[in-house]
Amino acid sequence: MQKTTLSLLALALVAMHGVAHADDDLPQIIDVHGPLKVALPKIPEGGWFTSAELGAIATSGNTTGTSITGKIDARHETATWSHEFVVSGFFKEDEYEDEEGNKERNKSAERFAASAKASYKLLGAGRRAFVLGSHVNDRFGAYTRYSSLSIGHGRQLLSAPDKTLDVEIGPGYFQGERDTGEDESGVTVRGAAQFRWRVSPSAFFAQTVSVEKGTSNTHSVAETSLSTKINSTMQMKAGFSARNDSSVTPGKKNTDTQTSLTMVYSF
């Protein structure tokens, strides 16, 4: 009888207060059917976030060759500024036999790129002003050298716990050298967008697109990647990138693509 009375009193207390709370040293009761929210990783104030990725493919037998791709991405955050520095490279070499049976090596790809970006944050929520400088050396591209400098305004159109969408637009200037040795330069208008999505606690999707439109050429770059977390510092990343120039010399293709599988180390 005493146990029944205690049980009735407990039920009455639950009905009066709505929810029963656990002790302070126990986890709170939550709705297990509620949506799962996964926040994007944030860089500490004044801290650095750096990632280095490397991928390599070596073939032998009927086809012999080596290709290497790598990238270093470093970001620094303060209360008023955001800085990002990116260096990347791609190299491919094939081995073949000439008519006399001698083995020869031939480079079929050699590209190096570097960029630096500074963004000023204090323009309102999700808004910023930026200046961006980039340089590309591509031995086998339609442009063997391409440098650009742009300024503009950026805004975050979407800010969800697991998704973000940022867009940028502004004027710029480019200077390049075609594969024929001809120099080019002129004013451009640059637009860019970056979409990031935390697919799951261990998977991350990113899509970036940038377009620089000038009087003689439209230069576009698109990159798609899906990263899978291995541990706290290592990731496996599958990526696809495409570079396009609307105006190329005869014998050159407008679009260069690259598919890669790399290991990423974050520190």
Coordinates of N, CA and C in Angstrom, one line a residue, residues 15-236:
A15 N 2.7 15.2 -13.5 CA 1.6 15.9 -14.2 C 1.6 17.4 -13.9
M16 N 2.0 17.8 -12.6 CA 2.0 19.2 -12.2 C 3.1 19.9 -12.9
H17 N 4.3 19.4 -13.0 CA 5.4 20.1 -13.5 C 5.7 19.8 -15.0
G18 N 5.0 18.9 -15.6 CA 5.1 18.6 -17.1 C 6.2 17.7 -17.4
V19 N 7.5 17.9 -17.0 CA 8.6 17.1 -17.3 C 9.4 16.8 -16.1
A20 N 9.8 15.6 -16.0 CA 10.7 15.2 -14.8 C 12.1 15.4 -15.2
H21 N 12.9 16.2 -14.3 CA 14.3 16.5 -14.6 C 15.2 15.5 -13.8
A22 N 16.3 15.2 -14.5 CA 17.3 14.3 -13.8 C 18.1 15.1 -12.8
D23 N 18.8 14.4 -12.0 CA 19.7 15.1 -11.1 C 20.8 15.8 -11.8
D24 N 21.5 16.8 -11.1 CA 22.5 17.6 -11.8 C 23.6 16.8 -12.4
D25 N 23.9 15.7 -11.8 CA 25.1 14.9 -12.3 C 24.7 13.9 -13.4
L26 N 23.4 14.0 -13.9 CA 22.9 13.1 -14.9 C 22.5 13.9 -16.1
P27 N 22.6 13.4 -17.3 CA 22.2 14.1 -18.5 C 20.7 14.4 -18.6
Q28 N 20.4 15.5 -19.1 CA 19.0 15.9 -19.2 C 18.2 15.0 -20.2
I29 N 16.9 14.8 -20.0 CA 16.1 14.1 -20.9 C 15.8 14.9 -22.1
I30 N 16.0 14.4 -23.3 CA 15.8 15.1 -24.5 C 14.8 14.4 -25.4
D31 N 14.3 15.1 -26.4 CA 13.4 14.4 -27.4 C 14.2 13.6 -28.4
V32 N 14.2 12.3 -28.3 CA 15.0 11.5 -29.2 C 14.5 11.5 -30.6
H33 N 13.2 12.0 -30.8 CA 12.7 12.1 -32.2 C 12.9 13.5 -32.8
G34 N 13.6 14.4 -32.1 CA 13.9 15.7 -32.6 C 14.9 15.6 -33.7
P35 N 15.0 16.7 -34.6 CA 16.0 16.7 -35.7 C 17.4 16.7 -35.2
L36 N 18.3 16.1 -35.9 CA 19.8 16.1 -35.5 C 20.4 17.3 -36.1
K37 N 21.0 18.2 -35.3 CA 21.7 19.4 -35.8 C 23.2 19.2 -35.7
V38 N 23.9 19.4 -36.8 CA 25.4 19.3 -36.8 C 25.9 20.6 -37.1
A39 N 26.6 21.3 -36.2 CA 27.2 22.6 -36.5 C 28.5 22.5 -37.2
L40 N 28.8 23.4 -38.1 CA 30.0 23.5 -38.9 C 31.2 23.8 -37.9
P41 N 32.4 23.3 -38.2 CA 33.5 23.6 -37.3 C 33.8 25.1 -37.4
K42 N 34.1 25.7 -36.2 CA 34.4 27.2 -36.2 C 35.9 27.3 -35.8
I43 N 36.5 28.3 -36.5 CA 37.9 28.6 -36.2 C 38.0 29.5 -35.0
P44 N 38.8 29.3 -33.9 CA 38.9 30.1 -32.8 C 39.3 31.5 -33.1
E45 N 38.9 32.5 -32.4 CA 39.3 33.9 -32.6 C 40.8 34.0 -32.6
G46 N 41.3 34.6 -33.6 CA 42.8 34.8 -33.7 C 43.5 33.5 -34.0
G47 N 42.8 32.4 -34.3 CA 43.5 31.1 -34.6 C 43.7 30.8 -36.1
W48 N 44.5 29.8 -36.3 CA 44.8 29.4 -37.7 C 44.2 28.0 -37.9
F49 N 43.7 27.8 -39.1 CA 43.2 26.4 -39.5 C 43.9 26.1 -40.8
T50 N 44.7 25.0 -40.8 CA 45.5 24.7 -42.0 C 45.2 23.2 -42.4
S51 N 45.1 23.0 -43.7 CA 44.9 21.6 -44.2 C 45.8 21.4 -45.3
A52 N 46.4 20.2 -45.4 CA 47.3 19.9 -46.5 C 46.8 18.6 -47.1
E53 N 46.7 18.5 -48.4 CA 46.3 17.3 -49.0 C 47.2 16.9 -50.1
L54 N 47.3 15.5 -50.3 CA 48.2 15.0 -51.3 C 47.6 13.7 -51.9
G55 N 47.8 13.6 -53.2 CA 47.3 12.4 -53.9 C 48.3 12.0 -55.0
A56 N 48.6 10.8 -55.2 CA 49.5 10.3 -56.2 C 49.0 9.0 -56.8
I57 N 49.3 8.9 -58.1 CA 49.0 7.7 -58.9 C 50.2 7.3 -59.7
A58 N 50.6 6.0 -59.5 CA 51.8 5.5 -60.3 C 51.3 4.3 -61.0
T59 N 51.5 4.2 -62.3 CA 51.1 3.0 -63.1 C 52.4 2.4 -63.7
S60 N 52.3 1.1 -64.0 CA 53.4 0.3 -64.6 C 52.8 -0.8 -65.5
G61 N 53.7 -1.4 -66.3 CA 53.2 -2.4 -67.2 C 53.1 -1.9 -68.6
N62 N 51.9 -2.1 -69.2 CA 51.7 -1.6 -70.6 C 51.7 0.0 -70.6
T63 N 51.2 0.6 -69.5 CA 51.2 2.0 -69.3 C 52.0 2.4 -68.1
T64 N 53.0 3.3 -68.3 CA 53.9 3.7 -67.1 C 53.8 5.2 -67.0
G65 N 53.5 5.6 -65.8 CA 53.5 7.1 -65.6 C 53.2 7.4 -64.1
T66 N 53.3 8.7 -63.8 CA 53.1 9.2 -62.5 C 52.4 10.5 -62.5
S67 N 51.4 10.6 -61.6 CA 50.7 11.9 -61.5 C 50.6 12.2 -60.0
I68 N 50.8 13.5 -59.7 CA 50.8 14.0 -58.3 C 50.0 15.2 -58.2
T69 N 49.1 15.3 -57.2 CA 48.4 16.6 -56.9 C 48.4 16.9 -55.5
G70 N 48.5 18.2 -55.1 CA 48.7 18.6 -53.7 C 48.1 20.0 -53.5
K71 N 47.8 20.3 -52.3 CA 47.2 21.6 -52.0 C 47.4 21.9 -50.5
I72 N 47.7 23.2 -50.2 CA 47.8 23.6 -48.8 C 46.8 24.8 -48.7
D73 N 45.9 24.8 -47.7 CA 44.9 25.8 -47.5 C 45.0 26.3 -46.0
A74 N 45.4 27.6 -45.9 CA 45.6 28.1 -44.5 C 44.6 29.3 -44.3
R75 N 43.9 29.3 -43.2 CA 43.0 30.4 -42.9 C 43.3 31.0 -41.5
H76 N 43.1 32.3 -41.4 CA 43.3 33.0 -40.1 C 42.1 33.9 -39.9
E77 N 41.6 33.9 -38.6 CA 40.4 34.6 -38.3 C 40.7 35.6 -37.1
T78 N 40.2 36.8 -37.3 CA 40.2 37.8 -36.2 C 38.8 38.4 -36.1
A79 N 38.6 39.3 -35.1 CA 37.3 39.9 -35.0 C 36.8 40.7 -36.2
T80 N 37.8 41.3 -36.9 CA 37.4 42.1 -38.0 C 37.9 41.6 -39.4
W81 N 38.8 40.7 -39.4 CA 39.4 40.2 -40.7 C 39.4 38.7 -40.8
S82 N 39.3 38.3 -42.0 CA 39.4 36.8 -42.3 C 40.4 36.7 -43.5
H83 N 41.5 35.9 -43.3 CA 42.5 35.8 -44.3 C 42.6 34.3 -44.8
E84 N 42.8 34.1 -46.1 CA 42.9 32.8 -46.6 C 44.1 32.7 -47.6
F85 N 44.9 31.7 -47.5 CA 46.1 31.5 -48.4 C 46.0 30.1 -49.0
V86 N 46.0 29.9 -50.3 CA 45.9 28.6 -50.9 C 47.1 28.5 -51.9
V87 N 47.7 27.3 -51.9 CA 48.8 26.9 -52.8 C 48.5 25.5 -53.3
S88 N 48.5 25.3 -54.6 CA 48.2 24.0 -55.1 C 49.0 23.7 -56.4
G89 N 49.1 22.4 -56.7 CA 49.9 22.0 -57.8 C 49.5 20.7 -58.4
F90 N 49.7 20.5 -59.7 CA 49.4 19.2 -60.3 C 50.5 18.9 -61.3
F91 N 50.9 17.6 -61.3 CA 52.0 17.2 -62.2 C 51.8 15.8 -62.7
K92 N 52.0 15.6 -64.0 CA 51.8 14.3 -64.6 C 52.9 14.1 -65.6
E93 N 53.5 12.9 -65.5 CA 54.6 12.5 -66.4 C 54.4 11.0 -66.9
D94 N 54.5 10.8 -68.2 CA 54.3 9.5 -68.8 C 55.6 9.0 -69.4
E95 N 55.7 7.7 -69.4 CA 56.9 7.0 -69.9 C 56.5 6.2 -71.1
Y96 N 57.3 6.3 -72.2 CA 57.0 5.6 -73.4 C 58.3 5.2 -74.1
E97 N 58.2 4.3 -75.1 CA 59.3 3.9 -75.8 C 59.3 4.5 -77.2
D98 N 60.5 5.0 -77.7 CA 60.5 5.6 -79.0 C 60.7 4.5 -80.1
E99 N 60.9 4.9 -81.3 CA 60.9 3.9 -82.4 C 62.1 3.0 -82.3
E100 N 63.2 3.4 -81.5 CA 64.3 2.6 -81.4 C 64.3 1.7 -80.1
G101 N 63.2 1.8 -79.4 CA 63.0 1.1 -78.1 C 63.6 1.7 -76.9
N102 N 64.0 2.9 -77.0 CA 64.6 3.6 -75.8 C 63.4 4.2 -75.0
K103 N 63.5 4.2 -73.7 CA 62.5 4.7 -72.9 C 62.6 6.2 -72.7
E104 N 61.6 6.9 -72.9 CA 61.5 8.4 -72.8 C 60.4 8.8 -71.8
R105 N 60.7 9.9 -71.2 CA 59.7 10.5 -70.3 C 59.1 11.8 -70.8
N106 N 57.8 12.0 -70.7 CA 57.2 13.1 -71.3 C 56.2 13.7 -70.3
K107 N 56.3 15.0 -70.0 CA 55.4 15.7 -69.1 C 54.1 16.0 -69.9
S108 N 53.0 15.7 -69.4 CA 51.7 16.0 -70.0 C 50.9 17.0 -69.2
A109 N 51.3 17.3 -68.0 CA 50.6 18.3 -67.2 C 51.5 18.9 -66.1
E110 N 51.4 20.2 -66.0 CA 52.3 20.9 -65.0 C 51.6 22.2 -64.7
R111 N 50.9 22.3 -63.5 CA 50.2 23.5 -63.2 C 50.4 23.8 -61.7
F112 N 50.7 25.1 -61.4 CA 50.9 25.6 -60.1 C 50.0 26.8 -59.9
A113 N 49.4 26.9 -58.7 CA 48.5 28.0 -58.5 C 48.6 28.5 -57.1
A114 N 48.5 29.8 -56.9 CA 48.5 30.4 -55.5 C 47.6 31.6 -55.5
S115 N 46.9 31.8 -54.3 CA 46.0 32.9 -54.1 C 46.1 33.3 -52.7
A116 N 45.7 34.6 -52.5 CA 45.6 35.2 -51.1 C 44.4 36.1 -51.1
K117 N 43.7 36.0 -50.0 CA 42.4 36.8 -49.9 C 42.3 37.3 -48.5
A118 N 41.8 38.6 -48.4 CA 41.6 39.3 -47.2 C 40.2 39.8 -47.2
S119 N 39.4 39.5 -46.2 CA 38.0 39.9 -46.1 C 37.8 40.8 -44.8
Y120 N 37.1 41.9 -45.0 CA 36.8 42.8 -43.8 C 35.3 42.5 -43.4
K121 N 35.1 42.1 -42.2 CA 33.8 41.6 -41.7 C 32.8 42.7 -41.3
L122 N 33.2 43.8 -40.8 CA 32.3 44.7 -40.1 C 31.5 45.6 -41.1
L123 N 30.7 44.9 -41.9 CA 29.8 45.6 -42.8 C 28.3 45.1 -42.5
G124 N 28.1 44.5 -41.4 CA 26.7 44.0 -41.1 C 26.8 42.5 -41.0
A125 N 25.7 41.9 -40.5 CA 25.6 40.5 -40.4 C 25.8 39.7 -41.7
G126 N 26.7 38.9 -41.8 CA 26.9 38.1 -43.0 C 27.4 38.8 -44.2
R127 N 27.9 40.0 -44.0 CA 28.4 40.9 -45.1 C 29.9 41.1 -44.9
R128 N 30.6 41.3 -46.0 CA 32.1 41.6 -46.0 C 32.6 42.3 -47.2
A129 N 33.7 43.0 -47.2 CA 34.4 43.5 -48.3 C 35.7 42.7 -48.4
F130 N 36.1 42.4 -49.7 CA 37.3 41.6 -49.8 C 38.2 42.1 -50.9
V131 N 39.4 41.6 -50.9 CA 40.4 41.8 -52.0 C 41.1 40.5 -52.2
L132 N 41.2 40.1 -53.4 CA 41.7 38.7 -53.8 C 42.7 38.8 -54.9
G133 N 43.8 38.2 -54.7 CA 44.9 38.1 -55.7 C 45.2 36.7 -56.0
S134 N 45.4 36.3 -57.3 CA 45.7 34.9 -57.6 C 46.6 34.9 -58.8
H135 N 47.3 33.7 -58.9 CA 48.3 33.5 -60.0 C 48.3 32.1 -60.4
V136 N 48.3 31.7 -61.7 CA 48.3 30.4 -62.1 C 49.4 30.2 -63.2
N137 N 50.3 29.3 -63.1 CA 51.2 28.8 -64.1 C 50.8 27.5 -64.7
D138 N 50.4 27.4 -65.9 CA 49.9 26.2 -66.5 C 50.7 25.9 -67.8
R139 N 51.7 25.1 -67.8 CA 52.6 24.9 -68.9 C 51.8 24.4 -70.1
F140 N 50.7 23.6 -70.0 CA 50.0 23.0 -71.1 C 48.6 23.6 -71.3
G141 N 48.3 24.7 -70.6 CA 47.0 25.3 -70.7 C 46.9 26.3 -71.8
A142 N 45.6 26.7 -72.1 CA 45.4 27.7 -73.1 C 46.1 29.0 -72.7
Y143 N 46.1 29.3 -71.4 CA 46.9 30.4 -70.8 C 48.0 29.8 -70.0
T144 N 49.3 30.0 -70.4 CA 50.4 29.5 -69.6 C 50.7 30.3 -68.4
R145 N 50.2 31.5 -68.3 CA 50.3 32.4 -67.1 C 49.0 33.2 -67.0
Y146 N 48.4 33.2 -65.8 CA 47.2 34.0 -65.7 C 47.2 34.6 -64.2
S147 N 47.2 35.9 -64.1 CA 47.2 36.6 -62.8 C 46.0 37.5 -62.8
S148 N 45.3 37.6 -61.6 CA 44.2 38.5 -61.5 C 44.1 39.1 -60.1
L149 N 43.5 40.3 -60.0 CA 43.3 41.0 -58.8 C 41.9 41.6 -58.8
S150 N 41.2 41.3 -57.8 CA 39.8 41.7 -57.7 C 39.4 42.2 -56.3
I151 N 38.4 43.1 -56.3 CA 37.9 43.6 -55.0 C 36.4 43.5 -55.1
G152 N 35.7 43.5 -54.0 CA 34.2 43.4 -54.1 C 33.5 43.2 -52.8
H153 N 32.3 42.8 -52.9 CA 31.4 42.6 -51.7 C 30.9 41.2 -51.7
G154 N 30.9 40.6 -50.5 CA 30.4 39.3 -50.3 C 29.3 39.2 -49.3
R155 N 28.5 38.2 -49.4 CA 27.3 38.1 -48.5 C 27.0 36.6 -48.3
Q156 N 26.6 36.3 -47.1 CA 26.2 34.9 -46.8 C 24.6 34.8 -46.9
L157 N 24.2 34.1 -48.0 CA 22.8 34.0 -48.3 C 22.1 33.0 -47.4
L158 N 22.8 32.0 -47.0 CA 22.3 30.9 -46.2 C 23.2 30.5 -45.1
S159 N 22.7 30.5 -43.9 CA 23.4 30.1 -42.7 C 22.6 29.2 -41.8
A160 N 22.7 27.9 -42.1 CA 22.0 26.9 -41.3 C 23.0 26.1 -40.5
P161 N 22.6 25.3 -39.5 CA 23.5 24.5 -38.7 C 24.3 23.6 -39.5
D162 N 23.8 23.1 -40.6 CA 24.6 22.2 -41.4 C 24.9 22.6 -42.9
K163 N 24.5 23.9 -43.2 CA 24.7 24.3 -44.6 C 25.0 25.8 -44.6
T164 N 25.8 26.3 -45.5 CA 26.1 27.7 -45.8 C 26.2 27.9 -47.3
L165 N 25.8 29.1 -47.7 CA 26.0 29.6 -49.0 C 26.5 31.0 -49.0
D166 N 27.7 31.2 -49.7 CA 28.3 32.5 -49.7 C 28.4 32.9 -51.2
V167 N 28.2 34.2 -51.5 CA 28.3 34.7 -52.8 C 29.2 36.0 -52.8
E168 N 29.9 36.3 -53.9 CA 30.7 37.5 -54.0 C 30.6 38.0 -55.4
I169 N 30.8 39.4 -55.5 CA 30.8 40.0 -56.8 C 31.6 41.3 -56.7
G170 N 32.3 41.6 -57.8 CA 33.1 42.8 -57.8 C 34.0 43.0 -59.1
P171 N 34.5 44.1 -59.3 CA 35.4 44.3 -60.5 C 36.8 43.8 -60.2
G172 N 37.6 43.7 -61.3 CA 38.9 43.2 -61.2 C 39.7 43.5 -62.4
Y173 N 41.0 43.0 -62.4 CA 41.9 43.2 -63.5 C 42.7 41.9 -63.7
F174 N 43.0 41.5 -65.0 CA 43.8 40.3 -65.2 C 44.9 40.6 -66.2
Q175 N 45.9 39.8 -66.1 CA 47.0 39.8 -67.0 C 47.5 38.4 -67.3
G176 N 47.6 38.0 -68.5 CA 47.9 36.7 -68.9 C 48.7 36.5 -70.1
E177 N 49.2 35.3 -70.3 CA 50.0 35.0 -71.5 C 49.5 33.7 -72.1
R178 N 49.1 33.8 -73.4 CA 48.5 32.6 -74.1 C 49.7 31.7 -74.4
D179 N 49.3 30.4 -74.8 CA 50.3 29.4 -75.2 C 51.1 29.9 -76.4
T180 N 50.6 30.8 -77.1 CA 51.3 31.3 -78.3 C 52.4 32.4 -77.9
G181 N 52.4 32.8 -76.7 CA 53.3 33.8 -76.2 C 52.7 35.2 -76.2
E182 N 51.5 35.3 -76.7 CA 50.8 36.6 -76.8 C 50.3 37.1 -75.4
D183 N 50.6 38.3 -75.0 CA 50.2 38.9 -73.8 C 48.8 39.5 -73.9
E184 N 48.0 39.4 -72.8 CA 46.7 39.9 -72.7 C 46.5 40.5 -71.3
S185 N 45.7 41.6 -71.3 CA 45.3 42.2 -70.0 C 44.0 42.9 -70.2
G186 N 43.3 43.2 -69.1 CA 42.1 44.0 -69.2 C 41.3 43.9 -67.9
V187 N 40.2 44.7 -67.9 CA 39.3 44.8 -66.8 C 38.3 43.6 -66.8
T188 N 38.0 43.1 -65.7 CA 37.0 42.0 -65.6 C 35.9 42.3 -64.5
V189 N 34.9 41.5 -64.6 CA 33.9 41.4 -63.5 C 33.8 40.0 -63.0
R190 N 34.0 39.9 -61.7 CA 34.1 38.6 -61.1 C 32.9 38.3 -60.2
G191 N 32.4 37.1 -60.4 CA 31.3 36.6 -59.5 C 31.7 35.2 -59.0
A192 N 31.4 34.9 -57.7 CA 31.7 33.6 -57.2 C 30.7 33.1 -56.2
A193 N 30.6 31.8 -56.0 CA 29.7 31.3 -55.0 C 30.3 30.0 -54.4
Q194 N 30.0 29.8 -53.1 CA 30.5 28.6 -52.4 C 29.4 28.1 -51.5
F195 N 29.1 26.8 -51.8 CA 28.1 26.1 -51.0 C 28.8 25.0 -50.2
R196 N 28.5 24.9 -48.9 CA 29.1 23.9 -48.0 C 28.0 23.2 -47.2
W197 N 28.1 21.9 -47.1 CA 27.0 21.1 -46.5 C 27.7 19.9 -45.7
R198 N 27.3 19.9 -44.4 CA 27.7 18.8 -43.5 C 26.7 17.7 -43.7
V199 N 27.0 16.8 -44.6 CA 26.1 15.7 -45.0 C 25.8 14.8 -43.8
S200 N 26.8 14.5 -43.0 CA 26.7 13.7 -41.8 C 27.8 14.1 -40.8
P201 N 27.8 13.6 -39.6 CA 29.0 13.9 -38.7 C 30.3 13.6 -39.3
S202 N 30.4 12.7 -40.3 CA 31.7 12.3 -40.9 C 31.8 12.6 -42.3
A203 N 30.9 13.3 -43.0 CA 31.0 13.6 -44.4 C 30.7 15.0 -44.7
F204 N 31.4 15.6 -45.6 CA 31.3 17.0 -45.9 C 31.4 17.3 -47.4
F205 N 30.4 18.0 -47.9 CA 30.3 18.3 -49.3 C 30.6 19.8 -49.6
A206 N 31.3 20.1 -50.6 CA 31.6 21.5 -51.0 C 31.6 21.7 -52.4
Q207 N 31.0 22.9 -52.9 CA 30.9 23.2 -54.3 C 31.3 24.7 -54.4
T208 N 32.3 25.0 -55.2 CA 32.7 26.4 -55.5 C 32.7 26.7 -57.0
V209 N 32.2 27.9 -57.3 CA 32.2 28.3 -58.7 C 32.7 29.8 -58.8
S210 N 33.6 30.1 -59.7 CA 34.0 31.5 -59.9 C 34.1 31.8 -61.4
V211 N 33.6 33.0 -61.8 CA 33.6 33.4 -63.2 C 34.2 34.8 -63.3
E212 N 35.2 34.9 -64.1 CA 35.8 36.2 -64.4 C 35.6 36.6 -65.9
K213 N 34.7 37.6 -66.1 CA 34.4 37.9 -67.5 C 35.1 39.2 -67.9
G214 N 35.9 39.1 -69.0 CA 36.6 40.2 -69.5 C 36.2 40.5 -70.9
T215 N 36.8 41.4 -71.6 CA 36.5 41.8 -72.9 C 36.9 40.8 -74.0
S216 N 37.9 40.0 -73.7 CA 38.4 39.1 -74.7 C 38.2 37.6 -74.3
N217 N 37.9 37.4 -73.0 CA 37.8 36.0 -72.5 C 37.0 35.9 -71.2
T218 N 36.3 34.8 -71.1 CA 35.6 34.5 -69.8 C 36.3 33.3 -69.2
H219 N 36.9 33.5 -68.0 CA 37.6 32.5 -67.3 C 36.8 31.9 -66.2
S220 N 36.5 30.6 -66.1 CA 35.6 30.0 -65.1 C 36.3 28.8 -64.5
V221 N 36.1 28.7 -63.2 CA 36.6 27.5 -62.4 C 35.5 27.0 -61.5
A222 N 35.3 25.7 -61.6 CA 34.4 25.0 -60.7 C 35.0 23.8 -60.0
E223 N 34.8 23.7 -58.7 CA 35.4 22.6 -57.9 C 34.3 21.9 -57.1
T224 N 34.2 20.6 -57.1 CA 33.3 19.8 -56.3 C 34.1 18.8 -55.5
S225 N 33.7 18.7 -54.2 CA 34.5 17.7 -53.4 C 33.5 17.1 -52.4
L226 N 33.9 15.9 -52.0 CA 33.2 15.1 -50.9 C 34.3 14.5 -50.0
S227 N 34.3 15.0 -48.8 CA 35.3 14.5 -47.8 C 34.7 13.6 -46.8
T228 N 35.4 12.5 -46.4 CA 35.0 11.6 -45.4 C 36.0 11.6 -44.3
K229 N 35.5 11.7 -43.1 CA 36.4 11.8 -41.9 C 36.9 10.4 -41.5
I230 N 38.3 10.3 -41.4 CA 38.9 9.1 -40.9 C 39.1 9.1 -39.4
N231 N 39.7 10.2 -38.9 CA 39.9 10.4 -37.5 C 39.8 12.0 -37.3
S232 N 40.3 12.4 -36.1 CA 40.2 13.8 -35.8 C 41.0 14.7 -36.7
T233 N 42.0 14.2 -37.4 CA 42.9 15.0 -38.2 C 43.0 14.6 -39.7
M234 N 42.5 13.4 -40.0 CA 42.7 12.8 -41.3 C 41.3 12.7 -42.0
Q235 N 41.3 13.0 -43.3 CA 40.2 12.8 -44.2 C 40.5 12.2 -45.5
M236 N 39.6 11.5 -46.1 CA 39.7 11.1 -47.5 C 38.8 12.0 -48.3

